Amino acid sequence: MDVMDRIKETVESHPIVIFMKGTPQMPMCGYSSRTAQVLQACDVDFAHVNVLADPEIFENLPRFANWPTFPQVYVNGELIGGHDITVEMFQKGELKPLLQEAAGKAANG
Amino acid sequence: MTDRISLIHERLQSALAPESIDIVDESAKHAGHAGARSGGGHFIVDIVATAFEGKNLIQRHRLVYDALGDAMQTEIHALSIRAHTPDEAKAAS
């Protein structure tokens, strides 16, 4: 499958997905680490893709949503932002309801 | 390293005509970690511009990334962006 189709399928098949350096358990970058932490703090299940383990995605993800850096967080197939935006939304109390609604929708079919 | 700061400064200045720009080079803090191998720098940009009015966070960050263009691929490994309108900056100070 073409890498752009692979990315598209990934963001569309998971209500919440983070593309990050490393994994939530073993992050390889401070920005990825903190972003994964705020997702975890929202008490929702989320998928992750380790871009360091998938060079093709690492190379092409910045083109996918015209966003040059990692991590990237997608909710319901849409990019919500990278580290700064995700953390800022969390601090403002906007992230948790957004993620819980996305996760709830998925659970209810 | 200061060359990178002037490059960021110039590009943001010409694209967004900001009221103020503050750029901090944090590269030294991150030297040697796995993600920094490419050699690009870590920067924090604090920018106040009327161009951000009526735009949400993701739109503001895109404006900054667009202004930086190819420098995002070559010179910059990581960028923290604090983008505010003049009114927001006034309210915060």
Short mmCIF file of C-alpha atoms in Angstrom, two decimals:
data_model
loop_
_atom_site.label_atom_id
_atom_site.label_comp_id
_atom_site.label_asym_id
_atom_site.label_seq_id
_atom_site.Cartn_x
_atom_site.Cartn_y
_atom_site.Cartn_z
CA MET A 1 0.00 0.00 0.00
CA ASP A 2 1.18 3.53 -0.73
CA VAL A 3 2.53 5.26 2.35
CA MET A 4 -0.02 8.10 2.14
CA ASP A 5 -2.81 5.51 2.03
CA ARG A 6 -1.27 3.76 5.01
CA ILE A 7 -1.23 7.00 7.00
CA LYS A 8 -4.79 7.78 5.95
CA GLU A 9 -5.97 4.34 6.97
CA THR A 10 -4.21 4.66 10.34
CA VAL A 11 -5.79 8.00 11.24
CA GLU A 12 -9.21 6.91 10.03
CA SER A 13 -9.27 3.55 11.77
CA HIS A 14 -8.32 4.93 15.21
CA PRO A 15 -10.32 7.72 16.86
CA ILE A 16 -7.15 8.93 18.59
CA VAL A 17 -3.64 8.29 17.32
CA ILE A 18 -0.28 9.84 18.07
CA PHE A 19 2.66 9.63 15.69
CA MET A 20 5.69 9.95 17.94
CA LYS A 21 9.37 9.25 18.35
CA GLY A 22 9.46 6.07 20.38
CA THR A 23 6.47 4.69 22.27
CA PRO A 24 4.43 6.00 25.22
CA GLN A 25 6.31 3.45 27.38
CA MET A 26 9.71 4.36 25.93
CA PRO A 27 9.62 7.80 24.29
CA MET A 28 12.73 8.94 22.43
CA CYS A 29 12.10 12.68 22.49
CA GLY A 30 10.94 15.06 25.20
CA TYR A 31 8.18 16.51 23.05
CA SER A 32 6.81 13.07 22.17
CA SER A 33 7.09 12.04 25.80
CA ARG A 34 5.13 14.98 27.18
CA THR A 35 2.49 14.75 24.47
CA ALA A 36 1.92 11.04 25.15
CA GLN A 37 1.71 11.85 28.86
CA VAL A 38 -1.12 14.35 28.45
CA LEU A 39 -3.02 11.84 26.29
CA GLN A 40 -2.59 9.27 29.03
CA ALA A 41 -3.75 11.80 31.60
CA CYS A 42 -7.05 12.09 29.70
CA ASP A 43 -7.96 8.51 30.57
CA VAL A 44 -8.68 7.32 27.05
CA ASP A 45 -7.32 4.54 24.89
CA PHE A 46 -5.23 5.81 22.03
CA ALA A 47 -3.15 4.26 19.28
CA HIS A 48 0.46 5.17 18.66
CA VAL A 49 2.84 4.89 15.74
CA ASN A 50 6.57 4.96 16.41
CA VAL A 51 7.90 6.99 13.49
CA LEU A 52 11.48 5.99 14.29
CA ALA A 53 10.52 2.37 13.59
CA ASP A 54 8.88 3.23 10.26
CA PRO A 55 11.21 5.32 8.08
CA GLU A 56 8.63 5.61 5.33
CA ILE A 57 6.10 7.24 7.66
CA PHE A 58 8.86 9.36 9.22
CA GLU A 59 9.71 10.74 5.77
CA ASN A 60 6.18 11.29 4.54
CA LEU A 61 3.99 12.19 7.50
CA PRO A 62 5.00 15.89 7.37
CA ARG A 63 3.50 16.04 3.85
CA PHE A 64 0.31 14.26 4.87
CA ALA A 65 -1.16 17.15 6.83
CA ASN A 66 1.39 19.81 5.91
CA TRP A 67 2.83 19.76 9.43
CA PRO A 68 6.62 19.60 9.63
CA THR A 69 7.34 18.18 13.08
CA PHE A 70 6.68 15.27 15.42
CA PRO A 71 4.74 14.34 17.42
CA GLN A 72 1.40 14.70 15.64
CA VAL A 73 -1.95 13.91 17.26
CA TYR A 74 -4.97 12.98 15.16
CA VAL A 75 -8.54 12.87 16.47
CA ASN A 76 -11.29 11.48 14.27
CA GLY A 77 -8.94 11.57 11.30
CA GLU A 78 -7.98 15.24 11.77
CA LEU A 79 -4.71 16.68 12.96
CA ILE A 80 -5.30 18.60 16.19
CA GLY A 81 -1.66 19.60 16.59
CA GLY A 82 1.76 18.73 17.85
CA HIS A 83 3.26 19.07 21.31
CA ASP A 84 2.50 22.73 22.04
CA ILE A 85 -1.13 22.68 20.96
CA THR A 86 -1.93 19.36 22.61
CA VAL A 87 -0.37 20.45 25.90
CA GLU A 88 -2.02 23.87 25.74
CA MET A 89 -5.44 22.30 25.08
CA PHE A 90 -4.85 19.97 28.02
CA GLN A 91 -3.96 22.86 30.31
CA LYS A 92 -7.06 24.76 29.25
CA GLY A 93 -9.21 21.69 29.96
CA GLU A 94 -10.21 21.34 26.29
CA LEU A 95 -8.35 18.15 25.46
CA LYS A 96 -10.02 15.65 27.78
CA PRO A 97 -13.62 16.28 26.61
CA LEU A 98 -12.52 16.19 22.98
CA LEU A 99 -10.68 12.89 23.39
CA GLN A 100 -13.38 11.33 25.53
CA GLU A 101 -16.03 12.23 23.00
CA ALA A 102 -13.94 10.73 20.20
CA ALA A 103 -13.25 7.58 22.22
CA GLY A 104 -16.89 7.31 23.31
CA LYS A 105 -18.16 7.60 19.76
CA ALA A 106 -15.87 4.77 18.73
CA ALA A 107 -17.02 2.57 21.63
CA ASN A 108 -20.70 3.09 20.84
CA GLY A 109 -20.19 2.15 17.23
CA MET B 1 23.87 29.16 16.17
CA THR B 2 23.03 32.84 16.09
CA ASP B 3 22.79 32.49 12.30
CA ARG B 4 19.81 30.24 12.78
CA ILE B 5 18.15 32.76 15.06
CA SER B 6 18.61 35.54 12.50
CA LEU B 7 17.25 33.27 9.77
CA ILE B 8 14.12 32.50 11.81
CA HIS B 9 13.78 36.14 12.74
CA GLU B 10 14.07 37.37 9.16
CA ARG B 11 11.57 34.91 7.76
CA LEU B 12 8.97 35.57 10.43
CA GLN B 13 9.49 39.30 10.17
CA SER B 14 8.92 39.40 6.43
CA ALA B 15 5.98 36.95 6.37
CA LEU B 16 3.98 38.05 9.43
CA ALA B 17 5.07 41.62 10.19
CA PRO B 18 4.88 40.85 13.92
CA GLU B 19 4.78 43.41 16.72
CA SER B 20 7.38 41.41 18.56
CA ILE B 21 9.43 38.25 18.18
CA ASP B 22 11.43 36.56 20.87
CA ILE B 23 13.53 33.54 19.93
CA VAL B 24 15.33 31.34 22.41
CA ASP B 25 17.87 28.74 21.32
CA GLU B 26 17.47 25.67 23.48
CA SER B 27 19.68 23.43 21.37
CA ALA B 28 22.27 22.91 24.07
CA LYS B 29 19.65 21.43 26.40
CA HIS B 30 18.86 18.71 23.90
CA ALA B 31 22.30 17.96 22.47
CA GLY B 32 22.96 14.26 22.22
CA HIS B 33 19.45 12.88 22.62
CA ALA B 34 18.31 10.40 20.01
CA GLY B 35 15.95 12.73 18.21
CA ALA B 36 18.55 15.47 17.79
CA ARG B 37 20.99 13.48 15.67
CA SER B 38 20.02 15.27 12.50
CA GLY B 39 21.80 18.34 13.88
CA GLY B 40 18.92 20.81 13.62
CA GLY B 41 18.36 23.18 16.52
CA HIS B 42 15.67 23.40 19.19
CA PHE B 43 14.05 26.81 19.44
CA ILE B 44 11.26 28.57 21.27
CA VAL B 45 9.54 31.34 19.38
CA ASP B 46 7.33 33.84 21.12
CA ILE B 47 5.56 35.90 18.51
CA VAL B 48 2.90 38.59 18.66
CA ALA B 49 1.18 39.52 15.39
CA THR B 50 -2.16 40.82 14.20
CA ALA B 51 -1.99 38.06 11.57
CA PHE B 52 -3.12 35.61 14.29
CA GLU B 53 -6.42 37.37 14.94
CA GLY B 54 -9.41 35.10 14.41
CA LYS B 55 -7.18 32.05 13.92
CA ASN B 56 -7.11 28.94 16.07
CA LEU B 57 -3.92 27.36 17.38
CA ILE B 58 -3.39 25.02 14.47
CA GLN B 59 -3.87 27.83 11.93
CA ARG B 60 -1.41 30.04 13.82
CA HIS B 61 1.23 27.34 13.98
CA ARG B 62 0.77 26.68 10.25
CA LEU B 63 1.39 30.37 9.51
CA VAL B 64 4.66 30.16 11.41
CA TYR B 65 5.70 26.90 9.75
CA ASP B 66 4.81 28.25 6.32
CA ALA B 67 6.87 31.38 6.95
CA LEU B 68 9.88 29.28 7.95
CA GLY B 69 9.52 27.08 4.87
CA ASP B 70 12.44 24.79 4.11
CA ALA B 71 14.31 25.92 7.23
CA MET B 72 11.96 23.61 9.15
CA GLN B 73 13.52 20.67 7.33
CA THR B 74 17.14 21.71 7.46
CA GLU B 75 17.93 24.11 10.29
CA ILE B 76 15.24 23.41 12.84
CA HIS B 77 14.71 20.12 14.60
CA ALA B 78 12.12 21.30 17.06
CA LEU B 79 10.20 24.49 17.53
CA SER B 80 7.95 25.54 20.37
CA ILE B 81 5.57 28.21 19.20
CA ARG B 82 3.74 30.70 21.35
CA ALA B 83 1.65 32.71 18.95
CA HIS B 84 -0.51 35.52 20.27
CA THR B 85 -2.38 38.50 18.95
CA PRO B 86 -1.45 41.94 20.30
CA ASP B 87 -4.67 41.99 22.37
CA GLU B 88 -3.89 38.62 23.95
CA ALA B 89 -0.34 39.69 24.70
CA LYS B 90 -1.65 42.82 26.40
CA ALA B 91 -4.15 40.82 28.46
CA ALA B 92 -1.42 38.44 29.60
CA SER B 93 1.05 41.09 30.72
#
